[in-house]
Amino acid sequence: MSAAPDPEKGHARRSSDIERPLSHGSHSSHHDDDEGEEKDSTSNHEKFGQRDDTTAAHQNDLITAATFGEPSGDGIFACEDQCAPCRTRSRASSLRSRVAVVVPRAKRRGLFGRFALIPEVESPYDYTNSTKWTITAAIAMATAGAPMGSSVFYPALPSLSKDLGTTQTVANMSVALYMLAMSIFPLWWSSFSEQFGRRTIYLTSFALFVVFAVLCAVSTNMTMLIVFRLCTGGASASVQAVGAGTIADIWESFERGKAMSLFYLGPLLGPLLAPIFGGILAQELGWQSTMWFLAIYGLCCFLLLFFCLPETLPRKREEPASPPPATLERTSSMVSAKVKTRKLTAALKRFFIDPLSVLLFLRFPPVLITVLVAAIAFGALFVGNISIQREFSNAPYNYRQLIVGFLYAPPGLGYITASFFGGKWIDKIMAREAKKANRYDEKGKLILLPEDRMRENMWIANSVYPLSLLGFGWTLRYGIHWAVPSVFLYFFGVSSMLVFAAATTMLTEFVRKKSSAGVAVNNFVRNILSCVGTVVANPWINAVRVGWVFTTISLFCLVAGFLGIWTLRRNAQKWREAMDKALENI
């Protein structure tokens, strides 16, 4: 990526960057221009087409499987043509001309990649819409596992503290440290996914998730439980970082908003349904049953990913192998030992130190502000989660665990509501802003900028969710009927979802060549704040009562959110260009 001092050239360059954030490696060979596409198509047919009839028939079967029965040349994208009327060739017609070239089974990447029912293709953009939505739905279900691991436990906290003979604050640590692990481990999952591929990371992490959930279920003391809860949170966190990268692998930016809405539907259904299941299980079978529930869910996700997720990471260009030396020379054992030591040191650095380098993205103001705006809302969410369990379990409500579990549903319903209209709303805003600024490239495609996701949608969302928390806190303080605080929780869910979805999508576009790294940074900061919120909520409420706790939180969220949005809108272009220049050699 490079900065564009010349406006006209900058528009053309910006389109390739923003429209296809991961258009490096093999992707670039498919998207440069029409002539390049024809050459690539010809070369691909020469490469894959000259085979016997049996192999060709098998290839056709694989393409049919990849498209779920749809014609491989049509229907790849269902989107409106946003080109100017005077342009002779539309974006949609150009994209429909692509044919998905299936990778031979023996060359498919990822752990047990040859067993996936959806075959790997050379360019994941060329999957049909039905295939893309299937992959997106599988990722969404897997992403639900991480938040489900925390929210399923809320109704069980009172019985946990009683059975293991500990205080409520210590019991909350089993949730807080779970969230802390979710903030740290994605840094490594994200880095490993860029080296070993998405599929390998998904399958490895979910296998570990199942094992650690079982160990949590058989824990006999609080220390054992907290240790394995920490491990479970780390294993569950892979999809939090890698999932958004997978979405960016298969969807182009002009339709990614809708895909991100479905992607977020999974982790937002978790907080809706998991507390209900957790309340039922904890009340009837004890807190251990919630951990067995997680183990079973993790196993289901593992099987779904095993069969329905091909490798989507863009292929790297293969460097030509260097010729062997003409003459062989004897290497001394001392030199050989030094070479092995250097290789070992480099490997240790690559696996343990380099993943931390993604935190350096926080030095760029667009990334830092976007992360903080979302993280503050996320931290407030977890103070709310603890307060639901605490306030509704005690006087004047005194509800049982089952009822408390159902009271976590209103914000979850709000998340789902926002996911249905939020993505389309943001996509329309981005297209509107691009048309208003007359931002078209030489092919007639709209040039979409990530900062356009922070328009009226963010101003409204950042106003509603703090005010909803304020109303929620004071209705709890005076013991008003449960329906009233539940309404406030619903509107908190709608508005906070708009913030989370916009921020995550923006980060995949700001850090285009390492989209999963950008999301890992987001998860790192927001889950640290969620850990802090979970730890401090109970003693804070004990000290000043729930009404004043949420008054403080809502005022802070209003000021910080408005300041962040205003600052980013004011300086977005120059900051983004400076960041692109700094990252152009990544």
Coordinates of C-alpha atoms in Angstrom, one line a residue:
M1 CA 0.0 0.0 0.0
S2 CA 1.2 3.4 -0.8
A3 CA 0.1 7.0 -0.2
A4 CA -1.4 8.9 -3.1
P5 CA -0.3 12.5 -3.2
D6 CA -1.9 13.0 -6.6
P7 CA -5.7 13.0 -6.3
E8 CA -6.5 11.3 -9.6
K9 CA -3.9 8.6 -9.1
G10 CA -4.9 8.3 -5.5
H11 CA -8.5 7.5 -6.4
A12 CA -7.4 4.6 -8.6
R13 CA -5.0 3.3 -6.0
R14 CA -7.5 3.7 -3.2
S15 CA -10.1 1.6 -5.0
S16 CA -7.8 -1.4 -5.2
D17 CA -6.9 -1.0 -1.6
I18 CA -10.4 -0.5 -0.1
E19 CA -12.5 -2.5 -2.4
R20 CA -10.3 -5.6 -1.9
P21 CA -8.4 -5.4 1.4
L22 CA -6.6 -8.7 0.9
S23 CA -5.8 -8.4 -2.8
H24 CA -2.3 -9.6 -2.5
G25 CA -0.8 -12.9 -3.4
S26 CA -3.0 -14.9 -5.7
H27 CA -5.8 -12.4 -5.4
S28 CA -3.9 -9.7 -7.3
S29 CA -3.7 -11.9 -10.3
H30 CA -7.5 -12.0 -10.6
H31 CA -8.3 -8.3 -10.0
D32 CA -5.8 -6.1 -11.8
D33 CA -7.8 -5.3 -15.0
D34 CA -10.0 -6.9 -17.6
E35 CA -7.1 -7.9 -19.8
G36 CA -5.3 -9.5 -16.9
E37 CA -8.4 -11.4 -16.0
E38 CA -8.6 -12.9 -19.5
K39 CA -4.9 -13.9 -19.4
D40 CA -5.4 -15.5 -16.0
S41 CA -8.5 -17.3 -17.2
T42 CA -6.6 -18.6 -20.3
S43 CA -3.6 -19.7 -18.2
N44 CA -5.9 -21.4 -15.7
H45 CA -7.7 -23.3 -18.5
E46 CA -4.3 -24.3 -19.9
K47 CA -3.2 -25.5 -16.5
F48 CA -6.3 -27.3 -15.3
G49 CA -8.2 -27.9 -18.5
Q50 CA -5.8 -30.2 -20.4
R51 CA -6.7 -33.5 -18.7
D52 CA -8.5 -36.7 -19.6
D53 CA -12.3 -36.8 -19.7
T54 CA -12.5 -38.6 -16.3
T55 CA -10.5 -35.9 -14.5
A56 CA -12.5 -33.2 -16.3
A57 CA -15.7 -34.8 -15.1
H58 CA -14.4 -35.0 -11.6
Q59 CA -13.4 -31.3 -11.8
N60 CA -16.9 -30.4 -12.9
D61 CA -18.3 -32.4 -9.9
L62 CA -16.1 -30.4 -7.6
I63 CA -17.1 -27.1 -9.0
T64 CA -20.8 -28.1 -8.7
A65 CA -20.1 -28.9 -5.0
A66 CA -18.4 -25.6 -4.5
T67 CA -21.4 -23.7 -6.0
F68 CA -24.0 -26.0 -4.4
G69 CA -25.6 -26.7 -7.7
E70 CA -25.5 -23.2 -9.1
P71 CA -23.9 -22.4 -12.4
S72 CA -20.2 -21.6 -11.6
G73 CA -20.2 -18.6 -14.0
D74 CA -23.3 -16.9 -12.8
G75 CA -24.7 -15.6 -9.6
I76 CA -21.4 -15.1 -7.9
F77 CA -22.4 -11.8 -6.5
A78 CA -25.9 -10.4 -6.1
C79 CA -25.3 -6.7 -5.8
E80 CA -26.5 -3.5 -7.3
D81 CA -24.4 -1.9 -10.0
Q82 CA -23.0 1.3 -8.5
C83 CA -21.2 2.4 -11.7
A84 CA -22.1 5.7 -13.4
P85 CA -24.6 5.3 -16.2
C86 CA -22.2 6.4 -18.9
R87 CA -19.8 3.5 -18.2
T88 CA -20.1 0.6 -20.6
R89 CA -19.2 -2.3 -18.4
S90 CA -20.7 -2.8 -15.0
R91 CA -18.9 -4.2 -12.0
A92 CA -21.5 -6.9 -11.6
S93 CA -21.1 -8.2 -15.1
S94 CA -17.4 -8.2 -14.8
L95 CA -17.5 -10.2 -11.6
R96 CA -20.0 -12.7 -12.9
S97 CA -17.5 -13.7 -15.7
R98 CA -15.3 -15.4 -13.2
V99 CA -15.1 -19.2 -12.9
A100 CA -14.2 -20.8 -9.6
V101 CA -11.0 -22.8 -10.2
V102 CA -11.0 -25.7 -7.7
V103 CA -7.7 -26.7 -6.2
P104 CA -7.0 -30.4 -6.7
R105 CA -7.7 -32.5 -3.6
A106 CA -4.1 -33.5 -3.0
K107 CA -3.0 -29.8 -3.0
R108 CA -5.6 -28.4 -0.6
R109 CA -4.2 -26.6 2.4
G110 CA -5.2 -26.8 6.0
L111 CA -5.5 -29.6 8.6
F112 CA -7.3 -32.5 6.9
G113 CA -8.2 -30.1 4.1
R114 CA -9.0 -32.9 1.6
F115 CA -11.9 -34.0 3.8
A116 CA -13.8 -30.6 3.6
L117 CA -17.1 -31.0 1.6
I118 CA -16.7 -27.5 0.2
P119 CA -13.5 -27.6 -1.9
E120 CA -10.8 -25.0 -1.8
V121 CA -10.7 -22.7 -4.8
E122 CA -7.8 -20.5 -6.1
S123 CA -9.6 -17.2 -5.4
P124 CA -12.1 -17.3 -2.6
Y125 CA -13.8 -14.3 -4.0
D126 CA -15.1 -16.6 -6.8
Y127 CA -17.3 -18.7 -4.6
T128 CA -20.9 -18.3 -5.3
N129 CA -23.1 -16.4 -2.8
S130 CA -24.7 -19.6 -1.5
T131 CA -21.2 -21.0 -0.7
K132 CA -20.1 -17.8 0.9
W133 CA -23.1 -17.6 3.1
T134 CA -22.6 -21.2 4.1
I135 CA -19.0 -20.5 5.2
T136 CA -20.1 -17.3 6.9
A137 CA -22.8 -19.1 8.9
A138 CA -20.3 -21.8 10.0
I139 CA -17.9 -19.2 11.2
A140 CA -20.7 -17.3 13.0
M141 CA -21.7 -20.5 14.8
A142 CA -18.1 -21.1 15.9
T143 CA -17.7 -17.5 17.0
A144 CA -20.6 -17.9 19.3
G145 CA -18.6 -20.3 21.4
A146 CA -16.4 -17.7 23.0
P147 CA -19.1 -15.4 24.4
M148 CA -21.2 -18.3 25.2
G149 CA -18.4 -19.6 27.5
S150 CA -18.8 -16.5 29.6
S151 CA -22.5 -15.8 29.5
V152 CA -23.6 -19.4 30.2
F153 CA -21.9 -19.1 33.5
Y154 CA -23.6 -16.0 34.9
P155 CA -26.7 -17.7 36.4
A156 CA -24.4 -20.4 37.9
L157 CA -22.2 -18.0 39.8
P158 CA -24.2 -18.1 43.1
S159 CA -24.3 -21.9 43.2
L160 CA -20.6 -22.0 42.2
S161 CA -19.6 -19.8 45.1
K162 CA -21.7 -21.8 47.5
D163 CA -20.5 -25.3 46.3
L164 CA -16.8 -24.3 46.4
G165 CA -17.0 -22.2 49.5
T166 CA -15.9 -18.9 48.1
T167 CA -17.1 -15.3 47.8
Q168 CA -19.1 -13.8 44.9
T169 CA -16.1 -11.6 43.9
V170 CA -13.8 -14.6 43.7
A171 CA -16.4 -16.6 41.7
N172 CA -16.6 -13.7 39.3
M173 CA -12.9 -14.3 38.6
S174 CA -13.8 -17.4 36.7
V175 CA -15.5 -15.1 34.2
A176 CA -12.9 -12.3 34.4
L177 CA -9.9 -14.5 33.7
Y178 CA -11.8 -16.2 30.9
M179 CA -12.2 -12.8 29.3
L180 CA -8.5 -11.9 30.0
A181 CA -7.5 -15.0 28.1
M182 CA -9.7 -14.0 25.2
S183 CA -7.8 -10.7 25.0
I184 CA -4.3 -12.2 24.9
F185 CA -4.5 -15.5 23.0
P186 CA -6.0 -14.0 19.7
L187 CA -2.6 -12.3 19.2
W188 CA -1.0 -15.7 18.7
W189 CA -4.0 -17.2 16.9
S190 CA -4.0 -14.3 14.4
S191 CA -0.3 -14.6 13.8
F192 CA -0.5 -18.4 13.4
S193 CA -3.4 -18.2 11.0
E194 CA -1.3 -16.1 8.6
Q195 CA 1.4 -18.8 8.7
F196 CA -0.5 -22.0 8.9
G197 CA -3.9 -21.0 7.5
R198 CA -7.3 -20.4 8.9
R199 CA -8.6 -24.0 8.8
T200 CA -5.7 -25.4 10.8
I201 CA -6.2 -22.8 13.6
Y202 CA -10.0 -23.3 13.8
L203 CA -9.7 -27.1 14.1
T204 CA -6.8 -27.0 16.6
S205 CA -8.4 -24.4 18.8
F206 CA -11.8 -26.1 19.0
A207 CA -10.2 -29.5 19.8
L208 CA -8.5 -27.8 22.8
F209 CA -11.7 -26.0 23.7
V210 CA -13.5 -29.3 24.1
V211 CA -10.7 -30.8 26.3
F212 CA -10.5 -27.8 28.6
A213 CA -14.3 -27.5 29.0
V214 CA -14.4 -31.1 30.1
L215 CA -11.6 -30.4 32.6
C216 CA -13.6 -27.4 33.9
A217 CA -16.6 -29.7 34.5
V218 CA -14.6 -32.1 36.6
S219 CA -12.8 -29.4 38.7
T220 CA -12.9 -29.9 42.4
N221 CA -11.7 -26.6 43.7
M222 CA -11.7 -22.9 42.7
T223 CA -8.0 -22.8 41.7
M224 CA -8.4 -25.8 39.3
L225 CA -11.6 -24.2 37.8
I226 CA -10.0 -20.8 37.3
V227 CA -6.9 -22.3 35.6
F228 CA -8.9 -24.4 33.1
R229 CA -11.4 -21.5 32.6
L230 CA -8.4 -19.5 31.6
C231 CA -7.3 -22.2 29.1
T232 CA -10.9 -22.5 27.8
G233 CA -11.1 -18.8 27.1
G234 CA -7.8 -18.9 25.2
A235 CA -8.9 -21.8 23.1
S236 CA -12.2 -20.2 22.3
A237 CA -10.7 -16.9 21.2
S238 CA -9.3 -18.0 17.9
V239 CA -12.4 -17.3 15.9
Q240 CA -12.7 -13.8 17.5
A241 CA -9.6 -12.8 15.6
V242 CA -9.4 -15.1 12.6
G243 CA -13.2 -15.1 11.8
A244 CA -13.2 -11.5 10.5
G245 CA -10.2 -12.3 8.4
T246 CA -12.1 -15.3 6.9
I247 CA -15.0 -13.0 6.1
A248 CA -12.6 -10.5 4.4
D249 CA -11.1 -13.5 2.4
I250 CA -14.3 -14.4 0.7
W251 CA -16.4 -11.1 0.6
E252 CA -15.4 -7.9 -1.1
S253 CA -15.8 -4.6 0.7
F254 CA -18.9 -3.4 -1.0
E255 CA -20.9 -6.3 0.3
R256 CA -19.0 -7.1 3.5
G257 CA -21.3 -5.1 5.7
K258 CA -24.1 -7.7 5.3
A259 CA -21.7 -10.5 5.8
M260 CA -20.3 -9.0 9.0
S261 CA -23.8 -8.7 10.3
L262 CA -24.3 -12.4 10.0
F263 CA -20.8 -13.0 11.3
Y264 CA -21.7 -11.0 14.4
L265 CA -25.1 -12.7 14.7
G266 CA -23.3 -15.8 16.0
P267 CA -21.5 -14.3 18.9
L268 CA -24.5 -12.2 19.8
L269 CA -26.9 -15.2 19.8
G270 CA -24.6 -16.6 22.4
P271 CA -25.3 -14.0 25.0
L272 CA -29.0 -14.3 24.2
L273 CA -29.4 -18.1 24.5
A274 CA -26.5 -19.2 26.8
P275 CA -27.8 -17.5 30.0
I276 CA -31.2 -19.2 29.5
F277 CA -29.5 -22.6 29.0
G278 CA -27.2 -21.8 31.9
G279 CA -30.1 -20.9 34.2
I280 CA -32.0 -24.1 33.4
L281 CA -28.9 -26.3 33.8
A282 CA -27.5 -24.6 36.9
Q283 CA -30.9 -24.8 38.7
E284 CA -31.6 -28.4 37.8
L285 CA -28.2 -30.1 37.5
G286 CA -25.7 -27.8 39.1
W287 CA -23.0 -25.4 37.8
Q288 CA -20.9 -28.3 36.3
S289 CA -23.6 -29.0 33.7
T290 CA -22.9 -25.6 32.1
M291 CA -19.3 -26.8 31.4
W292 CA -20.5 -30.0 29.9
F293 CA -22.9 -28.0 27.7
L294 CA -19.8 -26.0 26.4
A295 CA -17.9 -29.2 25.7
I296 CA -20.8 -30.6 23.6
Y297 CA -21.2 -27.2 21.7
G298 CA -17.5 -27.1 21.0
L299 CA -17.6 -30.6 19.6
C300 CA -20.5 -29.7 17.3
C301 CA -18.5 -26.6 16.0
F302 CA -15.4 -28.7 15.4
L303 CA -17.4 -31.1 13.2
L304 CA -19.1 -28.3 11.3
L305 CA -15.8 -26.6 10.6
F306 CA -14.1 -29.9 9.7
F307 CA -16.6 -30.6 6.9
C308 CA -17.8 -27.1 5.8
L309 CA -14.7 -24.8 6.0
P310 CA -12.1 -24.9 3.2
E311 CA -8.9 -22.9 3.5
T312 CA -9.5 -19.3 2.4
L313 CA -6.2 -17.6 3.2
P314 CA -4.8 -16.1 0.0
R315 CA -2.0 -18.2 -1.5
K316 CA 1.5 -16.8 -1.4
R317 CA 3.5 -16.6 -4.6
E318 CA 6.0 -19.4 -4.8
E319 CA 9.6 -18.3 -5.1
P320 CA 11.7 -20.2 -7.6
A321 CA 13.9 -22.7 -5.9
S322 CA 17.6 -21.7 -5.9
P323 CA 19.8 -24.2 -7.8
P324 CA 22.1 -26.4 -5.7
P325 CA 25.7 -25.5 -5.5
A326 CA 28.0 -26.8 -8.2
T327 CA 30.4 -28.3 -5.6
L328 CA 29.7 -29.6 -2.1
E329 CA 31.8 -28.2 0.7
R330 CA 32.3 -29.7 4.1
T331 CA 30.8 -27.6 6.9
S332 CA 32.4 -27.6 10.3
S333 CA 30.4 -28.8 13.3
M334 CA 30.9 -25.3 14.8
V335 CA 29.4 -23.5 11.8
S336 CA 26.6 -26.1 11.7
A337 CA 25.8 -25.5 15.4
K338 CA 25.7 -21.7 14.9
V339 CA 23.4 -22.1 11.9
K340 CA 21.0 -24.4 13.9
T341 CA 21.1 -21.9 16.8
R342 CA 20.2 -19.0 14.6
K343 CA 17.3 -21.0 13.1
L344 CA 16.1 -22.0 16.5
T345 CA 16.3 -18.4 17.7
A346 CA 14.4 -17.1 14.6
A347 CA 11.7 -19.8 15.1
L348 CA 11.2 -18.9 18.8
K349 CA 11.0 -15.2 17.9
R350 CA 8.5 -15.9 15.1
F351 CA 6.3 -18.0 17.3
F352 CA 6.5 -16.2 20.6
I353 CA 7.6 -12.6 20.1
D354 CA 6.4 -11.6 16.6
P355 CA 2.7 -12.1 17.5
L356 CA 3.0 -9.2 20.0
S357 CA 4.0 -6.9 17.1
V358 CA 0.4 -6.5 16.1
L359 CA 0.0 -4.3 19.2
L360 CA 2.2 -1.8 17.3
F361 CA -0.9 -1.0 15.1
L362 CA -2.2 0.9 18.1
R363 CA 0.3 3.6 17.3
F364 CA -1.8 4.7 14.4
P365 CA -4.6 7.0 15.5
P366 CA -7.3 5.5 13.2
V367 CA -6.8 2.1 14.7
L368 CA -6.4 3.4 18.3
I369 CA -9.6 5.5 18.2
T370 CA -11.7 2.8 16.5
V371 CA -10.6 0.2 19.0
L372 CA -11.2 2.5 22.0
V373 CA -14.7 3.5 20.9
A374 CA -15.7 -0.1 20.7
A375 CA -13.8 -1.3 23.8
I376 CA -15.4 1.2 26.1
A377 CA -18.8 0.0 25.1
F378 CA -17.7 -3.6 25.6
G379 CA -16.4 -2.9 29.1
A380 CA -19.7 -1.3 30.0
L381 CA -21.5 -4.4 28.7
F382 CA -19.7 -6.6 31.2
V383 CA -20.5 -4.3 34.2
G384 CA -24.1 -4.7 33.1
N385 CA -23.8 -8.5 32.9
I386 CA -22.6 -8.8 36.5
S387 CA -25.2 -6.3 37.7
I388 CA -28.1 -8.3 36.1
Q389 CA -27.1 -11.4 38.0
R390 CA -26.4 -9.5 41.2
E391 CA -29.4 -7.3 41.4
F392 CA -32.1 -9.7 40.1
S393 CA -30.9 -12.5 42.4
N394 CA -31.2 -10.3 45.5
A395 CA -33.9 -8.1 47.1
P396 CA -36.3 -6.7 46.1
Y397 CA -36.4 -9.1 43.1
N398 CA -35.1 -12.4 44.6
Y399 CA -35.5 -14.3 41.3
R400 CA -34.3 -17.9 40.8
Q401 CA -31.4 -18.8 38.5
L402 CA -33.8 -19.8 35.7
I403 CA -35.5 -16.4 35.7
V404 CA -32.2 -14.6 36.0
G405 CA -31.1 -16.5 32.9
F406 CA -34.1 -15.2 30.9
L407 CA -33.3 -11.6 31.9
Y408 CA -30.1 -11.7 29.9
A409 CA -32.3 -12.1 26.7
P410 CA -33.3 -8.5 26.1
P411 CA -29.8 -7.2 25.1
G412 CA -29.4 -10.3 22.9
L413 CA -32.6 -9.6 21.1
G414 CA -31.3 -6.1 20.6
Y415 CA -28.1 -7.5 19.0
I416 CA -30.1 -9.6 16.6
T417 CA -32.4 -6.7 15.7
A418 CA -29.3 -4.5 14.8
S419 CA -27.7 -7.3 12.9
F420 CA -30.7 -7.4 10.5
F421 CA -30.6 -3.8 9.5
G422 CA -27.2 -2.5 10.7
G423 CA -25.0 -3.9 7.9
K424 CA -27.3 -2.8 5.1
W425 CA -27.6 0.7 6.7
I426 CA -23.9 1.1 6.9
D427 CA -23.4 -0.2 3.3
K428 CA -25.9 2.4 2.1
I429 CA -24.2 5.1 4.0
M430 CA -20.8 4.2 2.5
A431 CA -22.2 4.1 -1.1
R432 CA -24.0 7.4 -0.5
E433 CA -20.9 9.2 0.7
A434 CA -18.8 7.8 -2.2
K435 CA -21.4 9.0 -4.7
K436 CA -21.7 12.4 -3.0
A437 CA -17.9 12.8 -3.3
N438 CA -17.9 11.4 -6.9
R439 CA -15.3 8.8 -5.9
Y440 CA -15.1 6.4 -8.9
D441 CA -12.0 4.6 -10.2
E442 CA -11.2 4.1 -13.9
K443 CA -13.5 1.0 -14.0
G444 CA -16.5 2.8 -12.7
K445 CA -16.4 1.2 -9.2
L446 CA -17.2 3.3 -6.1
I447 CA -14.2 4.1 -4.0
L448 CA -15.3 3.2 -0.4
L449 CA -13.4 4.6 2.5
P450 CA -13.5 2.9 6.0
E451 CA -14.0 6.2 7.9
D452 CA -17.4 6.6 6.1
R453 CA -18.7 3.9 8.5
M454 CA -18.6 6.5 11.2
R455 CA -21.5 8.7 10.1
E456 CA -24.9 9.3 11.6
N457 CA -25.1 5.6 12.5
M458 CA -22.3 6.0 15.0
W459 CA -23.5 9.3 16.4
I460 CA -26.9 7.8 17.1
A461 CA -25.5 4.5 18.5
N462 CA -23.1 6.3 20.8
S463 CA -25.9 8.4 22.2
V464 CA -28.4 5.6 22.8
Y465 CA -26.3 3.0 24.5
P466 CA -25.0 5.2 27.3
L467 CA -28.4 6.7 28.0
S468 CA -29.9 3.1 28.0
L469 CA -27.3 2.1 30.7
L470 CA -28.3 5.2 32.7
G471 CA -32.0 4.2 32.6
F472 CA -31.1 0.6 33.4
G473 CA -29.1 1.5 36.5
W474 CA -31.6 3.8 38.1
T475 CA -34.6 1.5 37.5
L476 CA -32.7 -1.3 39.2
R477 CA -31.8 1.1 42.0
Y478 CA -35.4 1.7 42.9
G479 CA -36.6 -1.9 42.2
I480 CA -39.0 -1.0 39.4
H481 CA -40.7 -3.9 37.6
W482 CA -38.3 -6.1 35.6
A483 CA -39.9 -5.1 32.3
V484 CA -38.6 -1.5 32.5
P485 CA -34.9 -2.3 32.9
S486 CA -35.3 -5.0 30.3
V487 CA -36.5 -2.4 27.8
F488 CA -33.4 -0.3 28.5
L489 CA -31.2 -3.4 28.0
Y490 CA -32.9 -4.0 24.6
F491 CA -32.0 -0.6 23.3
F492 CA -28.5 -1.0 24.8
G493 CA -28.2 -4.2 22.7
V494 CA -29.3 -2.5 19.5
S495 CA -27.1 0.5 19.8
S496 CA -23.9 -1.2 21.1
M497 CA -24.2 -3.8 18.3
L498 CA -24.0 -1.0 15.7
V499 CA -20.8 0.2 17.4
F500 CA -19.2 -3.2 17.5
A501 CA -20.0 -4.1 13.9
A502 CA -18.8 -0.8 12.4
A503 CA -15.6 -0.9 14.4
T504 CA -14.7 -4.4 13.5
T505 CA -15.3 -3.9 9.8
M506 CA -13.3 -0.6 9.8
L507 CA -10.3 -2.4 11.3
T508 CA -10.3 -5.0 8.6
E509 CA -10.1 -2.2 6.1
F510 CA -7.6 0.1 7.9
V511 CA -5.2 -2.8 8.3
R512 CA -5.9 -4.3 4.9
K513 CA -3.0 -6.7 4.5
K514 CA -3.4 -8.2 8.0
S515 CA -7.1 -8.0 8.6
S516 CA -7.1 -10.7 11.3
A517 CA -4.3 -8.8 13.1
G518 CA -6.4 -5.7 13.3
V519 CA -9.3 -7.6 14.8
A520 CA -6.9 -9.3 17.3
V521 CA -5.8 -5.8 18.5
N522 CA -9.5 -4.9 18.9
N523 CA -10.1 -8.1 20.9
F524 CA -7.0 -7.5 23.1
V525 CA -8.1 -4.1 24.2
R526 CA -11.9 -4.7 24.6
N527 CA -11.5 -8.0 26.5
I528 CA -9.0 -6.4 28.9
L529 CA -11.7 -3.8 29.6
S530 CA -14.3 -6.5 29.9
C531 CA -12.1 -8.3 32.4
V532 CA -11.7 -5.1 34.4
G533 CA -15.4 -4.5 34.3
T534 CA -16.2 -8.0 35.6
V535 CA -13.7 -7.7 38.5
V536 CA -14.7 -4.2 39.7
A537 CA -18.5 -4.4 39.2
N538 CA -19.4 -6.2 42.4
P539 CA -17.3 -4.2 44.8
W540 CA -18.1 -1.0 43.0
I541 CA -21.9 -1.6 43.2
N542 CA -21.5 -2.5 46.9
A543 CA -19.7 0.9 47.5
V544 CA -21.9 3.4 45.7
R545 CA -25.0 1.5 44.6
V546 CA -26.0 0.5 41.1
G547 CA -27.6 3.8 40.0
W548 CA -24.4 5.9 40.5
V549 CA -22.2 3.2 39.0
F550 CA -24.1 3.4 35.7
T551 CA -24.4 7.2 35.9
T552 CA -20.6 7.3 35.9
I553 CA -20.3 4.8 33.1
S554 CA -22.8 6.5 30.9
L555 CA -21.2 9.9 31.2
F556 CA -17.8 8.5 30.4
C557 CA -19.1 6.6 27.4
L558 CA -20.9 9.7 26.0
V559 CA -17.8 11.9 26.3
A560 CA -15.3 9.4 25.1
G561 CA -17.4 8.1 22.2
F562 CA -18.3 11.6 20.8
L563 CA -14.7 12.8 21.2
G564 CA -13.4 9.7 19.4
I565 CA -15.9 9.9 16.5
W566 CA -15.4 13.7 16.0
T567 CA -11.6 13.4 16.1
L568 CA -11.5 10.5 13.6
R569 CA -14.0 12.2 11.2
R570 CA -11.9 15.4 11.3
N571 CA -8.5 13.8 10.7
A572 CA -9.3 10.5 8.9
Q573 CA -7.9 11.2 5.5
K574 CA -4.4 12.5 6.5
W575 CA -4.1 9.8 9.2
R576 CA -5.1 7.0 6.9
E577 CA -2.7 8.2 4.2
A578 CA 0.2 8.4 6.7
M579 CA -0.7 4.9 8.0
D580 CA -0.8 3.5 4.5
K581 CA 2.6 4.9 3.8
A582 CA 4.0 3.5 7.0
L583 CA 2.5 0.0 6.2
E584 CA 3.2 -0.2 2.5
N585 CA 6.1 -2.6 2.9
I586 CA 4.3 -5.0 5.2

